[in-house]
Coordinates of C-alpha atoms in Angstrom, one line a residue:
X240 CA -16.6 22.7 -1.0
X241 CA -16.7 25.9 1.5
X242 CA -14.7 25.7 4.7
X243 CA -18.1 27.2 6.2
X244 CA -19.6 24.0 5.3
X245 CA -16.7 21.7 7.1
X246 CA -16.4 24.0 10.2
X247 CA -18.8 25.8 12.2
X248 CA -17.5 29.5 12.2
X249 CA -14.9 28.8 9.9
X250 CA -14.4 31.8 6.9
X251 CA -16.6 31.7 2.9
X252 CA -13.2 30.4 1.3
X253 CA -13.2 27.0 -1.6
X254 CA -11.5 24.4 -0.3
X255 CA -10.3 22.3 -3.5
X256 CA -8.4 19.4 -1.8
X257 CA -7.5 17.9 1.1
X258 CA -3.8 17.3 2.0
X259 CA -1.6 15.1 5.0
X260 CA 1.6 15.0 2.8
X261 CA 3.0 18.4 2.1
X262 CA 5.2 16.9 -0.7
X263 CA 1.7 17.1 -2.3
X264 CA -0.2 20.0 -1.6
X265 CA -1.5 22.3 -4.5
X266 CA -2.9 25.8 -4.0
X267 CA -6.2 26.2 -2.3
X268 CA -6.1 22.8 -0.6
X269 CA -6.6 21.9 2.9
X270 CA -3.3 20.9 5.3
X271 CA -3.7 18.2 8.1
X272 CA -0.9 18.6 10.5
X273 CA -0.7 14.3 11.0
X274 CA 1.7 13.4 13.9
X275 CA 3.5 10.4 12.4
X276 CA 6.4 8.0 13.6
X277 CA 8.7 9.8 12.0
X278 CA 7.5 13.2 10.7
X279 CA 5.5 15.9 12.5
X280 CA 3.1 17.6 10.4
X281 CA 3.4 20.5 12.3
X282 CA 7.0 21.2 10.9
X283 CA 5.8 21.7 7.3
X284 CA 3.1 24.4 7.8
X285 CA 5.3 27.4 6.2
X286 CA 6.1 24.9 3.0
X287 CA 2.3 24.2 2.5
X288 CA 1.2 27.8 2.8
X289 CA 3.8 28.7 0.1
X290 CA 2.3 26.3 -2.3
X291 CA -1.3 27.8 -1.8
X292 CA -3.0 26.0 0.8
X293 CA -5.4 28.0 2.0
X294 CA -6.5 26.7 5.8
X295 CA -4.4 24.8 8.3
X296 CA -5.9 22.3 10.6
X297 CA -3.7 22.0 13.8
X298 CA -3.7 20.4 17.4
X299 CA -0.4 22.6 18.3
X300 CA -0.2 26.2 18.8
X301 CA 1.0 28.1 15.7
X302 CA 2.5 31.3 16.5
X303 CA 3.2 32.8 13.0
X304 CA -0.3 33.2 11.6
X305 CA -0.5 34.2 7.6
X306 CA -2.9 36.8 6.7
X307 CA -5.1 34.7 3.8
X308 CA -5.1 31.1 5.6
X309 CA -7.5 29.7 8.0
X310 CA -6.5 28.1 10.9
X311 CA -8.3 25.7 12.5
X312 CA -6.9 24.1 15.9
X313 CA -8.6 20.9 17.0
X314 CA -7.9 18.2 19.3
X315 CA -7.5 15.5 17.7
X316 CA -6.6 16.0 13.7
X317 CA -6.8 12.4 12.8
X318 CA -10.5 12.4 14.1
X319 CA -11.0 15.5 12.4
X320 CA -9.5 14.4 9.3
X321 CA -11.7 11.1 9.1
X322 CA -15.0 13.3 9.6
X323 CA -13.6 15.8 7.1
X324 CA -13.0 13.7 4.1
X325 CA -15.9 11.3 4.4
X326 CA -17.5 15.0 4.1
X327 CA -15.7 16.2 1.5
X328 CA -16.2 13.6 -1.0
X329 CA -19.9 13.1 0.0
X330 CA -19.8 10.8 2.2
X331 CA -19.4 7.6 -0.1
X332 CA -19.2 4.9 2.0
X333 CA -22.7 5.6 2.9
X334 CA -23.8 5.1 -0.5
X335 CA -22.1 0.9 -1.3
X336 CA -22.6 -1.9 1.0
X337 CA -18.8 -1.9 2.3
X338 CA -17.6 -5.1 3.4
X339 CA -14.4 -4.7 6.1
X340 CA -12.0 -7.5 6.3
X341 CA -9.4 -8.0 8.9
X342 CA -7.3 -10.5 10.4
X343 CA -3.4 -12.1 10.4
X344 CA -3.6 -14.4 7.0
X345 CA -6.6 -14.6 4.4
X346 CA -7.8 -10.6 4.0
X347 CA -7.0 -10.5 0.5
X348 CA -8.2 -14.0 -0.8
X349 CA -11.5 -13.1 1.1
X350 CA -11.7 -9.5 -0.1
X351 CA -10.9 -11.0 -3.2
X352 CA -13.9 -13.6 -3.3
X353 CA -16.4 -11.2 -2.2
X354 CA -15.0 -8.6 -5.1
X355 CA -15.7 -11.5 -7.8
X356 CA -18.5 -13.4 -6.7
X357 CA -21.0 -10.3 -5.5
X358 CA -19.9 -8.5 -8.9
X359 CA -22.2 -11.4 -10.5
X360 CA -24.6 -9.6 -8.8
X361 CA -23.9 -6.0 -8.1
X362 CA -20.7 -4.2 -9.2
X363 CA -17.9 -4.4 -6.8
X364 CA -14.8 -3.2 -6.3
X365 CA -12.0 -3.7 -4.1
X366 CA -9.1 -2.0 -1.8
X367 CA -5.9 -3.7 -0.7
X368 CA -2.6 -5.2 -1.3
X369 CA -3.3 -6.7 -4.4
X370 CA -4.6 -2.9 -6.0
X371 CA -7.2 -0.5 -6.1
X372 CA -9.9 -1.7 -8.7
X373 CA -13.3 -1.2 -9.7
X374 CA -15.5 -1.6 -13.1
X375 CA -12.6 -1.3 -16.0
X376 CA -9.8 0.5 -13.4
X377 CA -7.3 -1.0 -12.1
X378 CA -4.3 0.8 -9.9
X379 CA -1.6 0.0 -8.3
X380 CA -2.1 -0.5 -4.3
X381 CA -0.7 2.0 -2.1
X382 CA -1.4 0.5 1.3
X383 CA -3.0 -2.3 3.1
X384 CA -5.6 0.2 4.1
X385 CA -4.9 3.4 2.2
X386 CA -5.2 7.3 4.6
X387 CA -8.5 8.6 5.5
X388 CA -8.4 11.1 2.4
X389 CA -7.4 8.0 -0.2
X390 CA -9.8 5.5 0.7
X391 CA -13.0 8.2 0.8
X392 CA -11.9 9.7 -3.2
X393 CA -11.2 6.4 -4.2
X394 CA -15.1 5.6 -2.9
X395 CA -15.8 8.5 -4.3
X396 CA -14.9 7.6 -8.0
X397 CA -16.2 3.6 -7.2
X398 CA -19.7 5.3 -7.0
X399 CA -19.5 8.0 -9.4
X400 CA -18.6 4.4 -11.6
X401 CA -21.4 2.7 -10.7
X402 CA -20.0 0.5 -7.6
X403 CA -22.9 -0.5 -5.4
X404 CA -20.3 -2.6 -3.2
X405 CA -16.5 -2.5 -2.1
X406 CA -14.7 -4.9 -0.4
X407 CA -11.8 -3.6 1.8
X408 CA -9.3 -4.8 3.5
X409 CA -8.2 -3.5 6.9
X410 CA -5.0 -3.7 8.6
X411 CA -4.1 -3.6 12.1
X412 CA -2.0 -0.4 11.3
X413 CA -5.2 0.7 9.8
X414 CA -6.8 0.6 12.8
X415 CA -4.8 1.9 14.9
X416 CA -3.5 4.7 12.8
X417 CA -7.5 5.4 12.1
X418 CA -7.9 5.5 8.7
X419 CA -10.9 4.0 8.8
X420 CA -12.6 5.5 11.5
X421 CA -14.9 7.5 9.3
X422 CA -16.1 4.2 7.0
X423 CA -19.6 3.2 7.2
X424 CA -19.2 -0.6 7.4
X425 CA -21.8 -3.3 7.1
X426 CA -20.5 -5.9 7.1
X427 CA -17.0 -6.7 8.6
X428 CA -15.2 -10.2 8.7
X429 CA -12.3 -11.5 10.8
X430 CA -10.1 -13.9 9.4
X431 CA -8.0 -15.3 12.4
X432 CA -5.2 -13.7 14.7
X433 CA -1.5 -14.9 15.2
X434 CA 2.1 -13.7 15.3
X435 CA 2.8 -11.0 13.3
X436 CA 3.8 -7.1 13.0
X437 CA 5.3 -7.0 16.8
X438 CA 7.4 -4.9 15.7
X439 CA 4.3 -1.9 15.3
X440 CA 2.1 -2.8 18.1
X441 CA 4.6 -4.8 21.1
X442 CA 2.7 -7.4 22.5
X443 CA -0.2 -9.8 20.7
X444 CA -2.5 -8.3 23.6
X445 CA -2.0 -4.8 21.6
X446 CA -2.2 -6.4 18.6
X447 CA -5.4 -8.0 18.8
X448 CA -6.4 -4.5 20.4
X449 CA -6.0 -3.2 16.9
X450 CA -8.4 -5.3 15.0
X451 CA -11.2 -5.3 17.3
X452 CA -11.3 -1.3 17.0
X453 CA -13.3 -2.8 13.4
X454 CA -15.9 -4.3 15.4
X455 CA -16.1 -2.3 18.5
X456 CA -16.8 0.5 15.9
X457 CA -19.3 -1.5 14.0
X458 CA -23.0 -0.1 13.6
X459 CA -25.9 -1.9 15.4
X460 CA -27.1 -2.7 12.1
X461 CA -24.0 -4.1 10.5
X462 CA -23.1 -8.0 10.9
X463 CA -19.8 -9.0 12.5
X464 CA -18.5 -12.9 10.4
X465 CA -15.9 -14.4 12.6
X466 CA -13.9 -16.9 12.7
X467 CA -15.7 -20.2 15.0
X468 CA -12.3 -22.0 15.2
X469 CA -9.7 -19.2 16.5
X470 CA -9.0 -18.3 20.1
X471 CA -10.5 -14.7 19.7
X472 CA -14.2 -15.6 18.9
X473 CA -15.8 -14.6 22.0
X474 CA -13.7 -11.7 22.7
X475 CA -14.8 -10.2 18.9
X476 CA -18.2 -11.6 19.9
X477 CA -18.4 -9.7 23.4
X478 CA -17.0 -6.1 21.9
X479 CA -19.3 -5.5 19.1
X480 CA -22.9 -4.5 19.0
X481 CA -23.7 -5.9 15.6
X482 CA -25.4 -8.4 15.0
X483 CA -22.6 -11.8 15.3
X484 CA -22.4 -14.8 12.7
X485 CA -19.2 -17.6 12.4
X486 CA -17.9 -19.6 10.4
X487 CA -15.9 -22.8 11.0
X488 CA -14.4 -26.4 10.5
X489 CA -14.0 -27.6 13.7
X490 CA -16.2 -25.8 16.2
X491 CA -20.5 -25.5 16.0
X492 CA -20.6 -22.2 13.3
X493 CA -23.4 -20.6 11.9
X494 CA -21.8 -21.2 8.3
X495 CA -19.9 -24.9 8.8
X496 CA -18.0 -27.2 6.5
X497 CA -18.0 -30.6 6.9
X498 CA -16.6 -33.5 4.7
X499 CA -14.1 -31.7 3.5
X500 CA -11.9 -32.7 0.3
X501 CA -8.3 -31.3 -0.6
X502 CA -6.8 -32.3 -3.8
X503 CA -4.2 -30.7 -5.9
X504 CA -6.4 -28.7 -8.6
X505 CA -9.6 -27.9 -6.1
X506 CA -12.0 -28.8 -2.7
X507 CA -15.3 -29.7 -2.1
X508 CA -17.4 -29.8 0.7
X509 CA -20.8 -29.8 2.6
X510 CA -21.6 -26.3 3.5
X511 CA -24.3 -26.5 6.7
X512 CA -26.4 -23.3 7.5
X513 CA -29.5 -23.7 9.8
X514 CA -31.1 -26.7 8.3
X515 CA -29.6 -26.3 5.2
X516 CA -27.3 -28.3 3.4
X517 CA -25.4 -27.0 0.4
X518 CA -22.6 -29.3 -1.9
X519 CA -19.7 -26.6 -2.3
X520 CA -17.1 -27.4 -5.5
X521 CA -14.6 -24.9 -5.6
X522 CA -11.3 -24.7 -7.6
X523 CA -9.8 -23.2 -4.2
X524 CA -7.3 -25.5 -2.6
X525 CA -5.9 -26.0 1.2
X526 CA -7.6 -26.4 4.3
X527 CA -6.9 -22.5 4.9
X528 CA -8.8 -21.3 1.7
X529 CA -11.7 -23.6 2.9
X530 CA -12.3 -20.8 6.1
X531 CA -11.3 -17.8 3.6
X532 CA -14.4 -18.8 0.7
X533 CA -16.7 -20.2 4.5
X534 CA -15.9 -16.3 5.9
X535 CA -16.6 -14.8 2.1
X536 CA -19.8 -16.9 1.7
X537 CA -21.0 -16.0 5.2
X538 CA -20.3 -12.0 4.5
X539 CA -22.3 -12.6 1.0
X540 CA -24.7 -14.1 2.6
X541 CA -25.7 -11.8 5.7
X542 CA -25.7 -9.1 2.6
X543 CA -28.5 -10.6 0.9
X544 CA -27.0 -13.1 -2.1
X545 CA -28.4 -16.6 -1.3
X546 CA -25.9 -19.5 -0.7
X547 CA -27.7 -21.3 -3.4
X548 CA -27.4 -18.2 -5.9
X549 CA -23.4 -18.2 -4.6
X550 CA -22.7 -21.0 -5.8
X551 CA -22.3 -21.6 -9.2
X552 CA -19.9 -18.7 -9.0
X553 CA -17.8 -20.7 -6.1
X554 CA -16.3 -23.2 -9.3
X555 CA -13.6 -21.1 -10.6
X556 CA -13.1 -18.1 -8.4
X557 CA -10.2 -16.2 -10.2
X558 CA -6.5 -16.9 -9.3
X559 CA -5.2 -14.7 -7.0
X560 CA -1.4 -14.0 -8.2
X561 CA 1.0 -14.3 -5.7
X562 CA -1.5 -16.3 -3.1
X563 CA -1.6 -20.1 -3.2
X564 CA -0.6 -19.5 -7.2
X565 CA 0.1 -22.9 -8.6
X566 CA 2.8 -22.2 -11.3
X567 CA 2.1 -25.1 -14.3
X568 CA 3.9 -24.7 -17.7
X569 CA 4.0 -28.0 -18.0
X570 CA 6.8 -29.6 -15.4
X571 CA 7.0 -32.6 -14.0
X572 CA 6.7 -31.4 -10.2
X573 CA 4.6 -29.2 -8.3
X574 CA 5.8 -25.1 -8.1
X575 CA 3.9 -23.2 -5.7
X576 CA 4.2 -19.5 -4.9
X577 CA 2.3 -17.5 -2.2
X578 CA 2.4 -14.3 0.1
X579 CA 2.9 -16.1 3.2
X580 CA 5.0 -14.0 5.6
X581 CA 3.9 -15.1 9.1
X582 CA 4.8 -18.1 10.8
X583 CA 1.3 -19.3 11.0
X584 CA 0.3 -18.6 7.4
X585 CA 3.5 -20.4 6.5
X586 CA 3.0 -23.6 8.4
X587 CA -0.3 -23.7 6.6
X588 CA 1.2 -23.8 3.1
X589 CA 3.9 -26.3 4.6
X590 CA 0.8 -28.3 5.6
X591 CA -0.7 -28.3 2.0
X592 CA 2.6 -29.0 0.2
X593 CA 2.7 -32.0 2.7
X594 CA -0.7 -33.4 1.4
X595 CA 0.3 -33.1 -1.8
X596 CA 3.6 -34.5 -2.0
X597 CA 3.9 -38.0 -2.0
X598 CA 6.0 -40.0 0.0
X599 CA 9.8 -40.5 -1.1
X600 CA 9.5 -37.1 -2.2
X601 CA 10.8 -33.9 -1.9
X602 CA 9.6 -30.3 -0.2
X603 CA 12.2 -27.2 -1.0
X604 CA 11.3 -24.5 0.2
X605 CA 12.4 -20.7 -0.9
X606 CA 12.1 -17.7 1.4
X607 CA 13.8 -14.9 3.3
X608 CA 12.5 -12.5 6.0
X609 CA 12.0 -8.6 5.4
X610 CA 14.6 -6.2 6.9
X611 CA 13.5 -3.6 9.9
X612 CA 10.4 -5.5 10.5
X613 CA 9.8 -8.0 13.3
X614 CA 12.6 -9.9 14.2
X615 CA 11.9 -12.4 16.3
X616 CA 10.3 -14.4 13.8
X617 CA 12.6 -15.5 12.0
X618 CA 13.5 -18.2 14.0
X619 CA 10.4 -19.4 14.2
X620 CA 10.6 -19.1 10.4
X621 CA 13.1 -21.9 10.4
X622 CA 11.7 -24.3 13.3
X623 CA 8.6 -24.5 11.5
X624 CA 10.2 -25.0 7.9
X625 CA 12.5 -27.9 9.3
X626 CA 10.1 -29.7 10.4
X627 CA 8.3 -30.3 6.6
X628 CA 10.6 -29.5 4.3
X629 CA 13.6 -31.4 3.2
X630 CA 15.6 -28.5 1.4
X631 CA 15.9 -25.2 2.4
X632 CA 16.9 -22.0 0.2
X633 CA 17.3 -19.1 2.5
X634 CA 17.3 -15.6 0.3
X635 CA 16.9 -12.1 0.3
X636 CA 13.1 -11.1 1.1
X637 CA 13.0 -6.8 0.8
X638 CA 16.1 -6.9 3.0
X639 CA 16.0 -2.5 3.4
X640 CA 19.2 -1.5 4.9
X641 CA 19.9 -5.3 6.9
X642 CA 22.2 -7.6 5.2
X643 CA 20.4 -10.6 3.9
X644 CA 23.3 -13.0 4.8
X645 CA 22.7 -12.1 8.3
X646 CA 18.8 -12.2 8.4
X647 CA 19.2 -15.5 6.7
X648 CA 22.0 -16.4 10.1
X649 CA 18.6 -16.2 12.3
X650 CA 16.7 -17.8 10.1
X651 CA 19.3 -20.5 10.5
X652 CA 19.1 -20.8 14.2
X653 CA 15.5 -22.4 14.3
X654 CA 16.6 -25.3 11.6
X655 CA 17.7 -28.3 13.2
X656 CA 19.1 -30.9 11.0
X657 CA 17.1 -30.0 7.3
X658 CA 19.7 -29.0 4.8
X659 CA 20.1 -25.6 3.8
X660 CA 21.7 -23.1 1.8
X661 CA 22.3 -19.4 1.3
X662 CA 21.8 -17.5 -2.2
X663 CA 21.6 -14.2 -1.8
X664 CA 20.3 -13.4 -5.2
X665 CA 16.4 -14.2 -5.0
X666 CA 16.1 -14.9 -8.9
X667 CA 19.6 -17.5 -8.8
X668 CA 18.2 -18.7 -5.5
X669 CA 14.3 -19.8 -7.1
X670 CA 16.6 -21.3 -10.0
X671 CA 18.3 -23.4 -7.9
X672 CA 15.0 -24.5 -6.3
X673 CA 13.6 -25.3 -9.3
X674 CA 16.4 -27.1 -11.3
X675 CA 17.1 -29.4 -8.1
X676 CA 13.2 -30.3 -8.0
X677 CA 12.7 -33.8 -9.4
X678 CA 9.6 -35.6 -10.7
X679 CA 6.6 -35.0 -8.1
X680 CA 8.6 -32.4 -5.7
X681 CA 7.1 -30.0 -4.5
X682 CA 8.8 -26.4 -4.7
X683 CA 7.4 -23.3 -2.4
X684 CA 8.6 -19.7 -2.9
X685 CA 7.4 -17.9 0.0
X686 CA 7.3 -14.1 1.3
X687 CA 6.3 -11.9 -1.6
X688 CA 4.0 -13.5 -3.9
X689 CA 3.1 -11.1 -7.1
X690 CA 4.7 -8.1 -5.6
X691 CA 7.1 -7.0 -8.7
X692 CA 9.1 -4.9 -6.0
X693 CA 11.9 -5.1 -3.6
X694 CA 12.7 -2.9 -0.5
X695 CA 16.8 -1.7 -0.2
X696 CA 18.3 0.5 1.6
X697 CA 18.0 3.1 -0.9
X698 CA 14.3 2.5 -1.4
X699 CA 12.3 0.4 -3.7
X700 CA 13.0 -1.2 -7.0
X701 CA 11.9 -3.3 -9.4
X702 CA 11.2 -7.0 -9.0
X703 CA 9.8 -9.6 -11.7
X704 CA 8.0 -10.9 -9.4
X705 CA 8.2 -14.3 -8.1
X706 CA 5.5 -15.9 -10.2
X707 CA 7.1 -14.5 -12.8
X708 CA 11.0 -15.4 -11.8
X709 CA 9.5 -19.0 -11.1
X710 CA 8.0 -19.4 -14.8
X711 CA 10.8 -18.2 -16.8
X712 CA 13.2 -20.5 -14.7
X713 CA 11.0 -23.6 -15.5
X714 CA 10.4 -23.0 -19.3
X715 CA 14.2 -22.1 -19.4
X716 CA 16.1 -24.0 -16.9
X717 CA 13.8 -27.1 -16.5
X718 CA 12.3 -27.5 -19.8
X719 CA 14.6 -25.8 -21.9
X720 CA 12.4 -24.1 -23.8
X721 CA 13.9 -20.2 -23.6
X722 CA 17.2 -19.0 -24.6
X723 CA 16.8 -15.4 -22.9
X724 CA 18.8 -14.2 -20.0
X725 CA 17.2 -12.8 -16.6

């Protein structure tokens, strides 16, 4: 594309790329001086030029101008950037129905859903944790919510592959970082809000500043799906100018579940809309998953797929590794391994091993708490797993450049009298789990889910995975059935 075509003014010279890393720029691409937390953009303009990039976009001054590059000095680069690659790559967001979801807990089991169940429909595809995937491709994720540049090429290809939808999910660093400010949205759905990533935004109150930038920016003619039954309902409600449907348990909702049933392999329910009663059966379990597949129905729904069309399709929605993922290879007690990382998404799997496990039985729990991330939490990490469980395995959880022993000290200071023990080694520390577990225990291995990678110091390495780590030590160590080593 010509710069003339990006710019008013701006020179007759082929723009081939666009570039915020200068580790990665090629010749004749375009450089975006990004301010980030650590790195200045800025700092890197001579390195990019000698690798070919042919016009600099800039809020600073640049006093050493090359003959042979445009320069382009703006504002705001970020803004720039957003309206630049939704440009650059034809504007593909414009051209799928783009479902936003955002929240503390649940934004990849509902991103997920949607992805699955519309693709019976229309072909979906999906960007988050989990990956990047559409039609036949599958890669591996880079972020929560992937730069400006990323997510409008990776739209790009979803259309040129026949993607009439994409489900995304959106961070709060997202938002505030704006990589998303340039995404055409229609419909956008908000999970819930609690404690979590204080350590990036300071106080809750900034927090939840973050993910209503999703629905303050929302088009008139976009729908807004929120959550009935958290505190931030009529807040969301208030900021947006979309049109505003709920969902809910407890509180009147637009989409509403009533007689619900938890058991171990599945849930049903009575979905109410209007005057409208629809029989859900879903292979979904815990309370929490009920509000994910309500808030994925709803979005569905305002889109245009009847409930009644949804729902044959709501049976066996596909595992999702890593979240909720019951591990079954044939033991005699219940293995359970899932993402949760905040306090409130890990009281709710506490809560559903609690159901499940009957009395005179055991819950041991498995998990750590990541290193240079929030801190105070980890406490509360241990107040809340005291109260339900009645083993404790504190371990490493991408520890980065803290020492696990200590992490694992705070962790410590918020159990009261629940017995606990520290194994560094997060493979010997599942075994354990899962050679004390007796008939009808339940075992939970919480914090990274189907992430097969760990966080040190020196970067990141490879990991097995702890669905994985949590198979091999039952067929080995439970039912004897391997003879390989780790």
């Amino acid at each position: 594309m010509k710069l003339s075509q990006m710019f008013e003014n701006a020179p007759e010279i082929e723009i081939a790329g666009l570039c915020i890393d200068s580790r990665c720029a090629k010749a004749n691409d375009m450089y975006f001086c990004m301010e980030g937390m650590v790195h200045d953009g800025h700092e890197f303009i001579d390195d990019v030029i000698e690798k070919g990039v042919k016009c600099i976009v800039h809020s600073k001054p640049v006093d050493d101008m090359k003959k042979g590059v445009a320069y382009i000095q703006v504002e705001n680069v970020n803004r720039t950037l957003n309206r630049v690659a939704s440009m650059f790559y034809g504007h593909p967001s414009r051209k799928m129905k783009v479902f936003g979801v955002t929240g503390t807990n649940g934004k990849s089991t509902i991103t997920s859903i949607i992805r699955d169940v519309y693709s019976h429909f229309a072909p979906c595809g999906y960007i988050g944790t989990i990956s990047i995937s559409y039609g036949e491709v599958t890669l591996p994720p880079s972020l929560t919510t992937p730069d400006a540049v990323l997510i409008h090429k990776t739209m790009k290809d979803m259309v040129e592959h026949g993607m009439q939808a994409v489900a995304l999910e959106v961070s709060s660093h997202g938002l505030e970082l704006g990589r998303v400010q340039s995404v055409d949205f229609d419909v956008a759905v908000f999970s819930n809000l609690t404690y979590d990533h204080l350590d990036f935004h300071g106080t809750i109150e900034h927090y939840f500043e973050a993910k209503k930038k999703l629905f303050t920016n929302l088009k008139k003619e976009g729908v807004a799906v929120l959550n009935a039954d958290d505190a931030y309902v009529d807040q969301l409600a208030d900021a947006t100018e979309a049109s505003v449907v709920t969902y809910g348990i407890d509180n009147h909702a637009t989409y509403q579940a009533e007689n619900i049933r938890i058991e171990k392999t599945g849930s049903r329910f009575t979905l109410v809309h209007g005057t409208e009663r629809y029989e859900v059966s879903t292979n979904l379990v815990a309370l929490y998953n009920i509000y994910n597949l309500l808030g994925a129905v709803a979005a569905m729904a305002e889109s245009g797929i009847p409930i009644e069309q949804q729902l044959p399709y709501l049976n066996d929605i596909r595992q999702i590794e890593g979240r909720m993922e019951r591990i079954d290879e044939g033991q005699l007690f219940n293995v359970i391994v899932d993402f949760a990382h905040t306090p409130d998404g890990m009281e709710k799997v506490f809560e559903y091993a609690k159901d499940i496990t009957e009395d005179g039985h055991s819950i041991i729990a498995v998990f750590g708490s990541a290193g240079k991330r929030d801190t105070k939490k980890r406490r509360v990490f241990g107040e809340i797993a005291s109260r339900y469980c009645d083993s404790i395995i504190l371990t490493e959880d991408d520890p980065r450049d803290e020492d696990p022993r200590e992490i694992a000290n705070e962790i410590k200071s918020g159990i009261s009298d629940t017995n606990n023990i520290f194994i560094a080694d997060r493979y010997a520390a599942i075994r354990q789990a899962i050679e004390s577990a007796n008939v009808k225990d339940t075992v939970l291995i919480l914090g990274k889910g189907d992430e097969v990678f760990m966080y040190r110091e020196f970067g990141r390495e490879p990991w097995m995975g702890d669905h994985n780590v949590a198979r091999h030590c039952i067929r080995k160590y439970s039912l004897g059935l391997e003879d390989d080593e780790k």
